[in-house]
CSV table of C-alpha atoms in Angstrom, one decimal:
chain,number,residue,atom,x,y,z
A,1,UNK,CA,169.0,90.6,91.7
A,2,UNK,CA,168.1,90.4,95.1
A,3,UNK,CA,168.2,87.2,97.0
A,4,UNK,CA,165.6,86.8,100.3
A,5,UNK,CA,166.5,84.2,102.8
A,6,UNK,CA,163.1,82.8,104.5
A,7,UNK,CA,162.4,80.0,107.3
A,8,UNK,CA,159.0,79.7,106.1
A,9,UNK,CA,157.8,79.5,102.6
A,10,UNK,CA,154.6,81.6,103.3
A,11,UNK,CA,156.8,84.8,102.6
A,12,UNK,CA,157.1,84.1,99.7
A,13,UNK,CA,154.2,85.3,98.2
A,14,UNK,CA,154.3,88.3,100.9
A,15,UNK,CA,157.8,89.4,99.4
A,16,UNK,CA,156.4,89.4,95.9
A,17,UNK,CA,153.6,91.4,96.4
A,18,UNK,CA,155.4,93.9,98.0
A,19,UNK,CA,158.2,93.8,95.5
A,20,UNK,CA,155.1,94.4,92.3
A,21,UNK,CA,153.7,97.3,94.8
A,22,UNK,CA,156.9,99.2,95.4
A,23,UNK,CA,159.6,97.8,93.6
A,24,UNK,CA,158.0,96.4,90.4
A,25,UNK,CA,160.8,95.0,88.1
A,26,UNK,CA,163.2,94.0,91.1
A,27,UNK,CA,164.5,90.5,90.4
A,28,UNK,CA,163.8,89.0,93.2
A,29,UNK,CA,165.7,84.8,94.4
A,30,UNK,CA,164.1,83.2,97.1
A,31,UNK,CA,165.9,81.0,99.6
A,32,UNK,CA,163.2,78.8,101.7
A,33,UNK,CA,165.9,77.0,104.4
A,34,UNK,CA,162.9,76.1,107.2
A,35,UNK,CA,165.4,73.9,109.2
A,36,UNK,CA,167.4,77.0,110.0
A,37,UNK,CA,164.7,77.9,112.7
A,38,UNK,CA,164.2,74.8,113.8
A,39,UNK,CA,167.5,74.3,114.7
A,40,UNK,CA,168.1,78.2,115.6
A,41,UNK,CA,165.0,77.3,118.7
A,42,UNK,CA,166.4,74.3,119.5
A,43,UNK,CA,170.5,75.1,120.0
A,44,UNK,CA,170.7,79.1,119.4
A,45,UNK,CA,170.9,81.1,116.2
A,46,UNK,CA,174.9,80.9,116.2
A,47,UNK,CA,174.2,77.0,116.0
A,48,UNK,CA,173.3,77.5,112.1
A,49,UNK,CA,176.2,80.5,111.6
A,50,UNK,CA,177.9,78.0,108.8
A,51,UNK,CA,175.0,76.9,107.0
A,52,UNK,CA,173.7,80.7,107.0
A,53,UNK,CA,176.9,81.7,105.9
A,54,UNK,CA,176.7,78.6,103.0
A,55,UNK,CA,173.1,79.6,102.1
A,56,UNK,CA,174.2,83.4,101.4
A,57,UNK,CA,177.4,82.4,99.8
A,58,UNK,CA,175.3,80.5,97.3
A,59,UNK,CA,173.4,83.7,96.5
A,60,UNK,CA,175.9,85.7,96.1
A,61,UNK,CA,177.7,83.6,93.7
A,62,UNK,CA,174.7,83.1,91.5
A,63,UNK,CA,174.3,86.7,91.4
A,64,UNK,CA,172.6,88.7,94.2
A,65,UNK,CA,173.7,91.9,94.6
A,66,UNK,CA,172.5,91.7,98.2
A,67,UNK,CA,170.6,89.3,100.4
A,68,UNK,CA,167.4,90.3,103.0
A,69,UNK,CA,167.2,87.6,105.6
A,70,UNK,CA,163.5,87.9,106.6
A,71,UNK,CA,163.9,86.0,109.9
A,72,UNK,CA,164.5,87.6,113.0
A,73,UNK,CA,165.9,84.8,114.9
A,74,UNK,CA,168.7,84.2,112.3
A,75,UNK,CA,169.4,88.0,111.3
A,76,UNK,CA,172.3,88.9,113.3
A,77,UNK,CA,174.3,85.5,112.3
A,78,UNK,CA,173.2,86.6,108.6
A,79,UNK,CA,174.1,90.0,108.8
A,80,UNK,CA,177.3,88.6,110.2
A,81,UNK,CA,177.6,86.7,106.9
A,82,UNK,CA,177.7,89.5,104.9
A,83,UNK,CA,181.8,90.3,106.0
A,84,UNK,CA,182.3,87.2,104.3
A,85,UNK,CA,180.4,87.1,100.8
A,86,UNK,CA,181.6,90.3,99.7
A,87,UNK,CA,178.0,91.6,99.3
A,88,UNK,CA,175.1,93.3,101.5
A,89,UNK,CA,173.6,91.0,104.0
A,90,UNK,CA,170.5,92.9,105.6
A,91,UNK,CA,168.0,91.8,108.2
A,92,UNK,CA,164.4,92.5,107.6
A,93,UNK,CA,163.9,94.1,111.0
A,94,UNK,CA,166.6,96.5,111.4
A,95,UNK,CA,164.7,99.5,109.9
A,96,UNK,CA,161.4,98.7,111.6
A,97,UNK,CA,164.2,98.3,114.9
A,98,UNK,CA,165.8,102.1,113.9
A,99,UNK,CA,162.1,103.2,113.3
A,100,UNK,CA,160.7,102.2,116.8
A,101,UNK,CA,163.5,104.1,118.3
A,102,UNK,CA,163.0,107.1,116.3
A,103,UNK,CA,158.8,107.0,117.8
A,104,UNK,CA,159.5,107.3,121.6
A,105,UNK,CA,161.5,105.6,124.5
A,106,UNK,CA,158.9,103.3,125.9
A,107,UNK,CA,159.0,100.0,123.1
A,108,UNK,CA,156.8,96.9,123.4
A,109,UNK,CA,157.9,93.9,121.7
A,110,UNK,CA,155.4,91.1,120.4
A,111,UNK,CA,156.5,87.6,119.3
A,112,UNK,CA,155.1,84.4,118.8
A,113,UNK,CA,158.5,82.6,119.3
A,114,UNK,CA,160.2,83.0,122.3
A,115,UNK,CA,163.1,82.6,120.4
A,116,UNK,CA,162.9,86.0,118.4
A,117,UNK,CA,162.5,88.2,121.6
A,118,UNK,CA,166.5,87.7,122.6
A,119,UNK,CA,167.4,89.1,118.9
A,120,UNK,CA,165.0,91.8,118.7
A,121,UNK,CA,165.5,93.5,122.2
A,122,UNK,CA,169.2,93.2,121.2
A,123,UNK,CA,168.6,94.9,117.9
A,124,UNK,CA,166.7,97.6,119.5
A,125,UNK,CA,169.2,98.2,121.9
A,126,UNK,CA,171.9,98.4,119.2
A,127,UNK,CA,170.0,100.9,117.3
A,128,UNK,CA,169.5,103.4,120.5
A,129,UNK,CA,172.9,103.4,121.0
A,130,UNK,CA,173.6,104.0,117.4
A,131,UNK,CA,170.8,106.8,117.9
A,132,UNK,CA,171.9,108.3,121.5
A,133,UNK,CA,168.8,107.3,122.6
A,134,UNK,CA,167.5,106.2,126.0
A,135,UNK,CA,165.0,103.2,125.1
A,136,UNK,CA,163.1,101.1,127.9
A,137,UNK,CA,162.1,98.1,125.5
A,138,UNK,CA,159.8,94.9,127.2
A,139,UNK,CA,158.6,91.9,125.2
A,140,UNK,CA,155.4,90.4,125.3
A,141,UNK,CA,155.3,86.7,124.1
A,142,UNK,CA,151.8,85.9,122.2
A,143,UNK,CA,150.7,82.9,123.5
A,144,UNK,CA,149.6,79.9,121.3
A,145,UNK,CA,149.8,82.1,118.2
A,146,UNK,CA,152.8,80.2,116.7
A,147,UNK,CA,150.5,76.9,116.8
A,148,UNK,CA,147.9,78.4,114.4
A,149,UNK,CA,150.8,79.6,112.5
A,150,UNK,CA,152.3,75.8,111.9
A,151,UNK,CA,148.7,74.4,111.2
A,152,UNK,CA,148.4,76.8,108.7
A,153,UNK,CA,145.8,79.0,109.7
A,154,UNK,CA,147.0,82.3,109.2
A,155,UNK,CA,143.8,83.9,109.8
A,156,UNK,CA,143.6,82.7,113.6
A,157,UNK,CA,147.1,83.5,114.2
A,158,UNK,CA,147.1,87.4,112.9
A,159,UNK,CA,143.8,87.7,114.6
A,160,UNK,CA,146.0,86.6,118.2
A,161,UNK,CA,148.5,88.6,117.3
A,162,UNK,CA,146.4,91.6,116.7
A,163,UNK,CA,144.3,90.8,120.2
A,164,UNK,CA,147.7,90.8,121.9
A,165,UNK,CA,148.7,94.1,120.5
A,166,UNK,CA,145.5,95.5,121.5
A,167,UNK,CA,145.9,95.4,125.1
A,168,UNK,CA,149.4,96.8,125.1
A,169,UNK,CA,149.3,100.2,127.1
A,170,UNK,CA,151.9,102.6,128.3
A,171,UNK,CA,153.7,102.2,125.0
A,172,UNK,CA,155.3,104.6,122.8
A,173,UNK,CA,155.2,101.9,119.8
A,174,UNK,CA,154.7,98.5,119.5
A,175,UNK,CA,157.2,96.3,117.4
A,176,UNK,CA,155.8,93.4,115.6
A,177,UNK,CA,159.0,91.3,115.7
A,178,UNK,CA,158.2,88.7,113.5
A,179,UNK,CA,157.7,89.3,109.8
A,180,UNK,CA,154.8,86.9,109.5
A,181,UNK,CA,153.0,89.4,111.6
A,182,UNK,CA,152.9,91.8,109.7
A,183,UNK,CA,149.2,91.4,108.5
A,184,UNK,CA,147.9,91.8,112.4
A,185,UNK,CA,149.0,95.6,111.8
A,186,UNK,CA,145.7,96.0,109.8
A,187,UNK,CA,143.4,94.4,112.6
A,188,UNK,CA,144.6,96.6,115.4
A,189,UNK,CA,142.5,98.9,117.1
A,190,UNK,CA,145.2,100.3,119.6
A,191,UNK,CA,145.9,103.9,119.1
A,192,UNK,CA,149.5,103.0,119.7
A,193,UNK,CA,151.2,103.0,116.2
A,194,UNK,CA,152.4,99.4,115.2
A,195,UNK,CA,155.4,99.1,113.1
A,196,UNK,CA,155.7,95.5,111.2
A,197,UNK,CA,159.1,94.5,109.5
A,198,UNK,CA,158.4,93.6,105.7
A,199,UNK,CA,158.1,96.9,103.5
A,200,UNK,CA,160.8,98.9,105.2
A,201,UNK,CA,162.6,95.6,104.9
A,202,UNK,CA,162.4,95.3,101.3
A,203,UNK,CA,162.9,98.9,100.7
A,204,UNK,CA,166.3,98.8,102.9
A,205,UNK,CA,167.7,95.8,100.6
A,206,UNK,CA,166.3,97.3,97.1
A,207,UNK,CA,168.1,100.1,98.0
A,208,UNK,CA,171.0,97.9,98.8
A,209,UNK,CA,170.7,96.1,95.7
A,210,UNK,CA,170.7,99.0,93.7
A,211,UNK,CA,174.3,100.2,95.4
A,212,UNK,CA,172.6,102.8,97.7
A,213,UNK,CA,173.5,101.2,101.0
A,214,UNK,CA,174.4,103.6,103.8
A,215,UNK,CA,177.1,103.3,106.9
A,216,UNK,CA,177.0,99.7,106.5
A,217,UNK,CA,173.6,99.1,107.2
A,218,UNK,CA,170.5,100.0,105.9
A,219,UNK,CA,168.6,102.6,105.9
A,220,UNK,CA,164.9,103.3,106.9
């Protein structure tokens, strides 16, 4: 069994769709903890290091073989976790991070929280070095998306996301940092590939799951 730690309940349904399209059979848990997020904007993710810590500990000991956190501002603190648990602890954007590496030095970031930019530039950075690669990454916060997202209308808030990623240029790749993005990757027009955080995700902690986990982290 695999065991997905959210902040949002809309992924969800995201995860499970993806898990009947490439993983079908893969027992999946899901771990909606919304005030993790809340509290990770408001005082820094290591502020919820202990309850992240408690909320994989639980999954591991009702039976997950490994854990996907698919937040980015919590993924380092979670990943952290794993030392403790005895099992896999993956974040959802480290392959998409290793990926965006892999396509060319110059990387633009897109967020709707200004709190995911921090993690996500330091994830990049982490998987250059791991690489030997020289990467010049800049962010580029999407204004007023996240308040579509809270209200609920998805639509509006992948179509902002989209626009934003549309008038990115001198880019290599851009790097949707956020899993809830992940559907703006369809409206973009920008001949700049997009890279988005779920499917690699999911495949990284299947393969986990299943006892294929390489070097400690995993692959993509």
């Amino acid at each position: 069994m695999l065991a997905l730690l959210h902040t949002s309940p809309v992924h969800v349904a995201v995860f499970d769709r993806l898990r009947d399209e490439d993983h079908p059979g893969l027992p999946l848990r899901h771990l909606v903890a919304g005030d993790l997020l809340e509290r990770a904007r408001a005082h820094g993710p290591a502020a919820v290091a202990d309850s992240v810590r408690a909320r994989v500990g639980e999954a591991a000991d009702a039976g997950a073989r490994a854990v996907l956190c698919t937040c980015s501002t919590i993924g380092d603190v979670a990943e952290a976790a794993g030392a403790d648990v005895g099992v896999p602890v993956l974040r959802v954007d480290r392959p998409m991070a290793r990926a965006a590496v892999a396509a060319g030095p110059r990387v633009v970031v897109l967020a709707a929280l200004e709190s995911t930019l921090g993690p996500t530039l330091a994830l990049i950075e982490e998987e250059a070095d791991r690489a030997r690669r020289s990467v010049g990454a800049r962010t580029v916060l999407v204004g007023g998306a996240w308040e579509h997202f809270e209200a609920g209308d998805e639509a509006a808030y992948v179509r902002r996301v989209a626009h934003a990623a549309d008038g990115v240029t001198d880019a290599d790749v851009i790097v949707l940092a956020q899993a809830s993005m992940a559907p703006a990757e369809r409206l973009t027009t920008t001949p700049v590939p997009v890279l988005s955080s779920p499917r690699p995700g999911l495949s990284a902690a299947a393969a986990a799951a299943a006892g294929r986990l390489r070097d400690g982290h995993a692959g993509g």
